[in-house]
PDB file of C-alpha atoms in Angstrom:
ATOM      1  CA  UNK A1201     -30.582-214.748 -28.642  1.00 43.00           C
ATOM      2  CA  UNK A1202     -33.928-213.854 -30.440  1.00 42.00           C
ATOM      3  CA  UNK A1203     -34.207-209.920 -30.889  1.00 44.00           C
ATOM      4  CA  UNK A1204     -38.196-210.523 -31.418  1.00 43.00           C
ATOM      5  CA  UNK A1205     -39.640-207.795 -29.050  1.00 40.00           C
ATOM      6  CA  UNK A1206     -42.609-209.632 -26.666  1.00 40.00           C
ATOM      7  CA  UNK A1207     -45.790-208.124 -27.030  1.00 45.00           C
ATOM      8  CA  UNK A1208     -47.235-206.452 -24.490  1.00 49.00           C
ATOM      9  CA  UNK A1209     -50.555-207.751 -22.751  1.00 51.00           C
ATOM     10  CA  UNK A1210     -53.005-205.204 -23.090  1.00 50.00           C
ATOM     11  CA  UNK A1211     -54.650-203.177 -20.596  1.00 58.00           C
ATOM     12  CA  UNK A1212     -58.112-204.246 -19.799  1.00 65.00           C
ATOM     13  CA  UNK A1213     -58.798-201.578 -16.873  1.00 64.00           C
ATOM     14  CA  UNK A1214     -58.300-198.868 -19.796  1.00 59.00           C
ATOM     15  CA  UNK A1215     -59.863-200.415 -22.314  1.00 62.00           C
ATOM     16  CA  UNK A1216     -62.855-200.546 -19.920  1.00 69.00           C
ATOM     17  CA  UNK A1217     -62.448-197.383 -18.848  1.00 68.00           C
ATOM     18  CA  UNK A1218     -62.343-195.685 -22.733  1.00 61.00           C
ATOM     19  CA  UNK A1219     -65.290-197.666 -23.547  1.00 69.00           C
ATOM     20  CA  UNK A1220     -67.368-196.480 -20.675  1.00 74.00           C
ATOM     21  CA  UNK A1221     -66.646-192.742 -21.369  1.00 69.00           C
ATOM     22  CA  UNK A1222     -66.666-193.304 -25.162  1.00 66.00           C
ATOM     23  CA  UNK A1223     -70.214-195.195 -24.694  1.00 73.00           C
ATOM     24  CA  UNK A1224     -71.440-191.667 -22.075  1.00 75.00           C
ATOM     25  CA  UNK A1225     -69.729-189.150 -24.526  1.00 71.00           C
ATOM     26  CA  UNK A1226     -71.743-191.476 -27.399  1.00 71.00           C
ATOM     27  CA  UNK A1227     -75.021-191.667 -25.785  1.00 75.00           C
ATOM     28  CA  UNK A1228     -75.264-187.816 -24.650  1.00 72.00           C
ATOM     29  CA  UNK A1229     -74.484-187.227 -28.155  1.00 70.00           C
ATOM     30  CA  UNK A1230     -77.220-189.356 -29.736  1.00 73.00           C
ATOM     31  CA  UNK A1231     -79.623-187.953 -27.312  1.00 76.00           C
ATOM     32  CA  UNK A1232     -78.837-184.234 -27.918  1.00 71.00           C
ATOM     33  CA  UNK A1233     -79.342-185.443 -31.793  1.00 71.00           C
ATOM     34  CA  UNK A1234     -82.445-186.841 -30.868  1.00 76.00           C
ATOM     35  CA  UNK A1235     -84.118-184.805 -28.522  1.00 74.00           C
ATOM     36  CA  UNK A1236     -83.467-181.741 -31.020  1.00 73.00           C
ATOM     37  CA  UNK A1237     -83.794-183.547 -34.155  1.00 72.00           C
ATOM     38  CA  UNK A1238     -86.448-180.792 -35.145  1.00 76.00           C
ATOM     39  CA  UNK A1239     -84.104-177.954 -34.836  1.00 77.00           C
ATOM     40  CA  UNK A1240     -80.738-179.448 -35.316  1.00 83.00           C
ATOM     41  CA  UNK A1241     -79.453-179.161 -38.537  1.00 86.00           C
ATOM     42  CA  UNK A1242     -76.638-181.574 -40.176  1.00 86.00           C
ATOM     43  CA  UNK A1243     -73.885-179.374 -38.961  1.00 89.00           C
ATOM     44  CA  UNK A1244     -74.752-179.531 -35.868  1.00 89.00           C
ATOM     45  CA  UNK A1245     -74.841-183.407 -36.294  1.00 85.00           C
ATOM     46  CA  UNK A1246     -71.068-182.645 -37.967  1.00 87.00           C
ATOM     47  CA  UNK A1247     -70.206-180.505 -34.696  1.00 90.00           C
ATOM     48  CA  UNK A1248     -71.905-182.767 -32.146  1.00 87.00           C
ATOM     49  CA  UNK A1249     -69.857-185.604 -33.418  1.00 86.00           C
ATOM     50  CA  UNK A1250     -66.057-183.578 -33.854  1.00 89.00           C
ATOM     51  CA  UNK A1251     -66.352-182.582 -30.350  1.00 90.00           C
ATOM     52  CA  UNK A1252     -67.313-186.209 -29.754  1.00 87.00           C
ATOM     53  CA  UNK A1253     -64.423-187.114 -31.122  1.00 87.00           C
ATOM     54  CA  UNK A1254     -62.145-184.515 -29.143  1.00 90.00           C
ATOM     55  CA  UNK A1255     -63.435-185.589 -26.126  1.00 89.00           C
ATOM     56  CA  UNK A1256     -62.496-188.848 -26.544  1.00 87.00           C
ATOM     57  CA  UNK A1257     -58.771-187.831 -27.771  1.00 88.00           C
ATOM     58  CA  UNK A1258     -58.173-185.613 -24.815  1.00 90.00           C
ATOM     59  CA  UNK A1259     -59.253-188.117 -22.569  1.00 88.00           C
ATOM     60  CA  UNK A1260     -56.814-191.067 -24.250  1.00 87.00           C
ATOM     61  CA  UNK A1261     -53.899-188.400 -24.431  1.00 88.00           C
ATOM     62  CA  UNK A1262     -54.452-187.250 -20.793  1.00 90.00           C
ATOM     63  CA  UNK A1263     -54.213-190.848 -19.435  1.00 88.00           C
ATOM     64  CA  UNK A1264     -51.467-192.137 -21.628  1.00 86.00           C
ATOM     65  CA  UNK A1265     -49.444-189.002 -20.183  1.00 86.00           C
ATOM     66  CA  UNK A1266     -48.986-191.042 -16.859  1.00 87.00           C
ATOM     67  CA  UNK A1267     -47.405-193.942 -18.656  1.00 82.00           C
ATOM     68  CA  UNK A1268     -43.885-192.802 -20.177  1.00 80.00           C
ATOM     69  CA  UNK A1269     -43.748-196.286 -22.808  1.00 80.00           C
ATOM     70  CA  UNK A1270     -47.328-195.529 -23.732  1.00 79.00           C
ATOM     71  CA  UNK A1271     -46.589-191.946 -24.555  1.00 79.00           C
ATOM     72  CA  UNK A1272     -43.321-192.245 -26.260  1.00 79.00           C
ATOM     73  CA  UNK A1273     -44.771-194.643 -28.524  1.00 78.00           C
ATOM     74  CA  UNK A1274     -47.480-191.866 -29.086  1.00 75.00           C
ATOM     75  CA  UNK A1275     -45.112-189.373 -30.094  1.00 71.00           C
ATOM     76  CA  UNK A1276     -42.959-191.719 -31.765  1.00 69.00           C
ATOM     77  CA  UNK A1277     -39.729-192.070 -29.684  1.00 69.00           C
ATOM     78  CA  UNK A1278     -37.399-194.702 -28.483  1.00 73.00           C
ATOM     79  CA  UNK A1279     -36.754-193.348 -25.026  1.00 75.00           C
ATOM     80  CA  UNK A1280     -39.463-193.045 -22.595  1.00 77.00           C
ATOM     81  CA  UNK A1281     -40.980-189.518 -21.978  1.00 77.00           C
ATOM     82  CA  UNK A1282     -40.158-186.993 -19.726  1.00 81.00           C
ATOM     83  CA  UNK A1283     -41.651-185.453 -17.317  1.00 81.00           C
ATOM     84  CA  UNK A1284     -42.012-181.845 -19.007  1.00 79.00           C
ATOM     85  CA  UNK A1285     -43.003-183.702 -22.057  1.00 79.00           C
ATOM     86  CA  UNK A1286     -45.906-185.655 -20.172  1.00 82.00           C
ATOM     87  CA  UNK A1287     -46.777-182.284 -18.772  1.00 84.00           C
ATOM     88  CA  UNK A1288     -47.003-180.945 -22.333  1.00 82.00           C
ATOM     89  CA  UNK A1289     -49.541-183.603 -23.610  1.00 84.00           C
ATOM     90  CA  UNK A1290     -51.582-182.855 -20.440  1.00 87.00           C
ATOM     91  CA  UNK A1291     -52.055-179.594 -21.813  1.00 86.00           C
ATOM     92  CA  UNK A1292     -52.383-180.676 -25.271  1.00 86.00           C
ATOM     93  CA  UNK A1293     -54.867-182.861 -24.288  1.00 89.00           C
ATOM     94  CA  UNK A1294     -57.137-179.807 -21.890  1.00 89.00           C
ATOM     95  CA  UNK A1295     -56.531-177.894 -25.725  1.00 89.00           C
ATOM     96  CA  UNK A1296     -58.088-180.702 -27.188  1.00 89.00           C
ATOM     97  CA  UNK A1297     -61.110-181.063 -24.550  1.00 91.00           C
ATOM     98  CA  UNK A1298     -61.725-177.713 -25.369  1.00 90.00           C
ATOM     99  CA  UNK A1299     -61.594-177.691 -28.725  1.00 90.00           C
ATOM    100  CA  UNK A1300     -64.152-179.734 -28.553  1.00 91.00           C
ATOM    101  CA  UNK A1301     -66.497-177.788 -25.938  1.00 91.00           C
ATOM    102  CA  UNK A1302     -65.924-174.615 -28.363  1.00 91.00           C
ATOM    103  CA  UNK A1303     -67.782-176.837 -31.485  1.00 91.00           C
ATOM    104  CA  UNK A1304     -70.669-178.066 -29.621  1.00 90.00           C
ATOM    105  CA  UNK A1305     -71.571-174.772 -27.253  1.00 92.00           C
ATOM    106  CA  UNK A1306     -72.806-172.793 -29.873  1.00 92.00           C
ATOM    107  CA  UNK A1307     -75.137-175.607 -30.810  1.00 90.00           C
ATOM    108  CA  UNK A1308     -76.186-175.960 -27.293  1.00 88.00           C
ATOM    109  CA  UNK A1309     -76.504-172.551 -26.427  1.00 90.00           C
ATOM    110  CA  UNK A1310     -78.849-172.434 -29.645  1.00 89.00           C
ATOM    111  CA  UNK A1311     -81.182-174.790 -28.793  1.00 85.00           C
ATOM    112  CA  UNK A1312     -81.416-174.170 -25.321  1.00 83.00           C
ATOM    113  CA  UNK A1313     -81.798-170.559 -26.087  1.00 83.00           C
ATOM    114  CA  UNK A1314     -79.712-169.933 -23.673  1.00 81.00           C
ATOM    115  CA  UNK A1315     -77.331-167.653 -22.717  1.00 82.00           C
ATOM    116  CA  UNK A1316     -77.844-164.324 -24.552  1.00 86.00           C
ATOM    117  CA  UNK A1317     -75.860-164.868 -28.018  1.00 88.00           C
ATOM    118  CA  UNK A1318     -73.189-162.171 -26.922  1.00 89.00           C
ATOM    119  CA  UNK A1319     -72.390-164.071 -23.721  1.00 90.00           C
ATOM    120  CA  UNK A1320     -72.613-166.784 -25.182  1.00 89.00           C
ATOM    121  CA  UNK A1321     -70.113-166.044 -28.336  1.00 92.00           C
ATOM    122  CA  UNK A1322     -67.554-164.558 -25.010  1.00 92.00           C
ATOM    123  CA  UNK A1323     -67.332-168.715 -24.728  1.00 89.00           C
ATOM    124  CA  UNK A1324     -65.883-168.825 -28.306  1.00 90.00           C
ATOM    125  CA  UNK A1325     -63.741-165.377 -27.995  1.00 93.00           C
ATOM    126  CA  UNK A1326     -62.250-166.777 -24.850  1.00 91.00           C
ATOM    127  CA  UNK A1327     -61.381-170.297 -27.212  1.00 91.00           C
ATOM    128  CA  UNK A1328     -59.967-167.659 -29.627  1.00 92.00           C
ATOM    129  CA  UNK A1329     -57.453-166.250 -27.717  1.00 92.00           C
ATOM    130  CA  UNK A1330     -56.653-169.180 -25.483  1.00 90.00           C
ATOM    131  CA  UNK A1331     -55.624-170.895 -29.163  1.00 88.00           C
ATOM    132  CA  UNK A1332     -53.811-168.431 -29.915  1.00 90.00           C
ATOM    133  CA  UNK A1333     -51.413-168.191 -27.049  1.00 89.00           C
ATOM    134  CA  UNK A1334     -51.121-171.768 -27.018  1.00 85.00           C
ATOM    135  CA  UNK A1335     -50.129-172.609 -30.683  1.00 84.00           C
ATOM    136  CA  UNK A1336     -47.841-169.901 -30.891  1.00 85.00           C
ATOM    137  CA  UNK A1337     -46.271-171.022 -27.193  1.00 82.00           C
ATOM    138  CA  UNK A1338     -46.040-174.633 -28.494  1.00 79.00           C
ATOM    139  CA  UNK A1339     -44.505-173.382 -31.641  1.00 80.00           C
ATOM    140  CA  UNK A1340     -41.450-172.068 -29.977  1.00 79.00           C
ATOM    141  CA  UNK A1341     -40.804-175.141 -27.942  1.00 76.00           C
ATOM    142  CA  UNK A1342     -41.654-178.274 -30.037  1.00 74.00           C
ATOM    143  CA  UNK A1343     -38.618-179.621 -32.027  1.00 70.00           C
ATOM    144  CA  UNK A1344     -38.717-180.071 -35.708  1.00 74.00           C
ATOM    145  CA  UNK A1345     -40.175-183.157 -36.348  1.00 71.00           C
ATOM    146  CA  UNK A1346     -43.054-182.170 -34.409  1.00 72.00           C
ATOM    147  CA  UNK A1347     -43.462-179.072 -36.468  1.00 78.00           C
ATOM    148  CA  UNK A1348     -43.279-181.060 -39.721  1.00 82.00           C
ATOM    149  CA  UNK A1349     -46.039-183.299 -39.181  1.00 80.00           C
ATOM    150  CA  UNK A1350     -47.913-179.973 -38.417  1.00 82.00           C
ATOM    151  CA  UNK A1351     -47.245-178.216 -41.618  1.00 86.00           C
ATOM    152  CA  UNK A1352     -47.928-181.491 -43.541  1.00 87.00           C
ATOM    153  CA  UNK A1353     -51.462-181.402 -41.914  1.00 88.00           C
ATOM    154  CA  UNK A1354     -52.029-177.952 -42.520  1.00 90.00           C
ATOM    155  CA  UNK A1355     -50.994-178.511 -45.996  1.00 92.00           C
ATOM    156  CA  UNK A1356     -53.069-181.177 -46.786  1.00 92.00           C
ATOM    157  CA  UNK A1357     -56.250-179.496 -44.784  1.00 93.00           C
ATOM    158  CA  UNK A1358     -55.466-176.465 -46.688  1.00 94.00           C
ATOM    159  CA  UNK A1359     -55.485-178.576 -50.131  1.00 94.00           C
ATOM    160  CA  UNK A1360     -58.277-180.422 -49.385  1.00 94.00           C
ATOM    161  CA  UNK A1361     -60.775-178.050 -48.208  1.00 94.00           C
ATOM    162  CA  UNK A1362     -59.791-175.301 -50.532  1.00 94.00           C
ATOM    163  CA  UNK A1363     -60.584-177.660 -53.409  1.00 96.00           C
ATOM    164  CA  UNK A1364     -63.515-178.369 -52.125  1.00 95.00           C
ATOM    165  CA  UNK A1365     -64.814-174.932 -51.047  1.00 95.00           C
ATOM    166  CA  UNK A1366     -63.833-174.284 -55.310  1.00 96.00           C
ATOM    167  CA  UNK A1367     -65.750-176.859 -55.870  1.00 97.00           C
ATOM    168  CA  UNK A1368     -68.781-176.030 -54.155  1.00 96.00           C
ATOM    169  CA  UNK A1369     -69.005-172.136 -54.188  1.00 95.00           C
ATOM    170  CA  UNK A1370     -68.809-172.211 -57.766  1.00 97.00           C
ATOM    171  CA  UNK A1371     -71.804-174.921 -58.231  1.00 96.00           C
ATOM    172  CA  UNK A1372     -73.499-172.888 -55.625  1.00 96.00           C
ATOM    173  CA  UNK A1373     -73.195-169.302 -57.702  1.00 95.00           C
ATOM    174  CA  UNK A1374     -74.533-171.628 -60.906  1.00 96.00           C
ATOM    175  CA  UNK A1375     -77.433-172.196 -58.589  1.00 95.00           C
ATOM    176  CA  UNK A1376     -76.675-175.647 -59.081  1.00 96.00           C
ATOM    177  CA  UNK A1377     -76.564-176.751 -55.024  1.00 95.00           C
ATOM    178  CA  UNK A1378     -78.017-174.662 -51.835  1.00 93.00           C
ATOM    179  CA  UNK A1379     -75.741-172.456 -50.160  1.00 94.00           C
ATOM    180  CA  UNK A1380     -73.578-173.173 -46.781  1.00 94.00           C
ATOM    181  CA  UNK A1381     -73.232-170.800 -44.048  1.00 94.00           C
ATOM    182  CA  UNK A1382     -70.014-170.016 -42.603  1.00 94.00           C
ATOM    183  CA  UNK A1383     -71.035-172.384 -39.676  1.00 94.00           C
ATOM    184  CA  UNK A1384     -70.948-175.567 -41.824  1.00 94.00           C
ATOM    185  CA  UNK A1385     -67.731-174.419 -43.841  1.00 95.00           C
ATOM    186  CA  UNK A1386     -66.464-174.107 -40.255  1.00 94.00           C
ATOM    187  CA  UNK A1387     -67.094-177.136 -39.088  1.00 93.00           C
ATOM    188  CA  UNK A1388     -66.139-179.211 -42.486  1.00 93.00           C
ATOM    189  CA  UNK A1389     -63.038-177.406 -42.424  1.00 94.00           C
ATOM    190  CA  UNK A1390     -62.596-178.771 -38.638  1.00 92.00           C
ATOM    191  CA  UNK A1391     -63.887-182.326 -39.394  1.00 90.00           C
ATOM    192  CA  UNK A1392     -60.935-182.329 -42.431  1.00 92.00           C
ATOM    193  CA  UNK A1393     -58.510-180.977 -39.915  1.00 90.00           C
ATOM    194  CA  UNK A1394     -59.208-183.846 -37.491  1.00 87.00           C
ATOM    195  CA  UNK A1395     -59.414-186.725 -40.275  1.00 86.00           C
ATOM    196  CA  UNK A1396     -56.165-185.408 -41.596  1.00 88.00           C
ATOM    197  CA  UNK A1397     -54.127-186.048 -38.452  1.00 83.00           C
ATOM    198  CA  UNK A1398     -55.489-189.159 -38.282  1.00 78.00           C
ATOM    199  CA  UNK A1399     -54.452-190.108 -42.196  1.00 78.00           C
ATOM    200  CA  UNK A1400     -50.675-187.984 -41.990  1.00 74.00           C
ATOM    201  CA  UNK A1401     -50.275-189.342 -38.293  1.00 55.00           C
ATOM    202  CA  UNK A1402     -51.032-193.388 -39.149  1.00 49.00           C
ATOM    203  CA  UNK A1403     -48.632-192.662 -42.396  1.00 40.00           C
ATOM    204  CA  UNK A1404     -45.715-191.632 -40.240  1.00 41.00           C
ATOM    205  CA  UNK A1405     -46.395-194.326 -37.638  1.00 35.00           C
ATOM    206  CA  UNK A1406     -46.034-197.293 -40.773  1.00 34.00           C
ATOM    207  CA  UNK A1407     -43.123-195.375 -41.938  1.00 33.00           C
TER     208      UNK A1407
END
């Protein structure tokens, strides 16, 4: 008997249903670019397009969570997940979601000039903390493989935007290129973080 696993036929109700809310979360996007494109600068565009991304993560995580094969080949498992660990990605994937409304609000809340800055930096604060209590919750919990992968992102975000920021800050003292604000160091720093996972995660899956 042949052990050649069957492929499975894909799911064309998700697929439609990740394109439609990829195509919304794309076109609000493009038209917050747009309709600001006088007072957005390319940070924004860099924010506007991680939480983007986010978005579209949480919502791919959050509906692979009700399908135990789908999910364990996610987290890279034989067995199919359980329930607590479904209920974990659910609130992985809220985390993610947002992430991703803490990296565009500020931009928002800029343009629209709206609320007051305080109230609305009490958005961020509350992101803060809620990260925070979360990663050091997780922490605890996950098993070791899972808090591998993590430290090998870390590392390589730390590595790669450290060299970088080296790079930069010392052109930038020279006078040689304009200076950044801590706003677009942020948000490079978050777009490395994101691309990183998705380099260290694809390695492990090929492995």
């Amino acid at each position: 008997m042949s052990n050649t696993a069957i492929p499975q036929r894909p799911d064309i109700g998700q697929s439609l249903i990740r394109l439609l809310v990829g195509a919304v979360l794309g076109g609000g996007a493009l038209w917050l670019y747009w309709y600001y494109a006088d007072a957005i600068r390319w940070s924004d565009g860099v924010a506007i397009a991680v939480a983007l991304i986010c978005f579209i993560a949480a919502f791919r995580l959050f509906t692979e969570s009700f399908h135990p094969k789908k999910l364990a080949r996610r987290m890279e498992v034989e067995d199919d997940t359980t329930p607590k660990e479904a209920s974990a990605a659910r609130l992985q994937a809220v985390l993610m979601a947002v992430l991703g409304v803490a990296m565009v609000w500020p931009v928002i809340a800029t343009l629209q000039g709206w609320p007051a800055p305080v109230w609305a930096y009490a958005v961020t604060a509350g992101f803060i903390l809620i990260r925070i209590g979360y990663t050091f919750a997780m922490w605890k919990r996950t098993d070791e493989f899972v808090r591998q992968r993590t430290k090998n992102v870390a590392w390589w975000t730390y590595f790669v935007s450290q060299t970088a920021l080296i790079a930069y800050a010392c052109g930038e003292r020279l006078g040689l290129v304009t200076a950044l604000t801590a706003w677009d160091i942020m948000v490079l720093i978050q777009a490395t973080s994101i691309a990183t996972a998705a380099f260290v995660g694809r390695g492990k899956t090929a492995a």
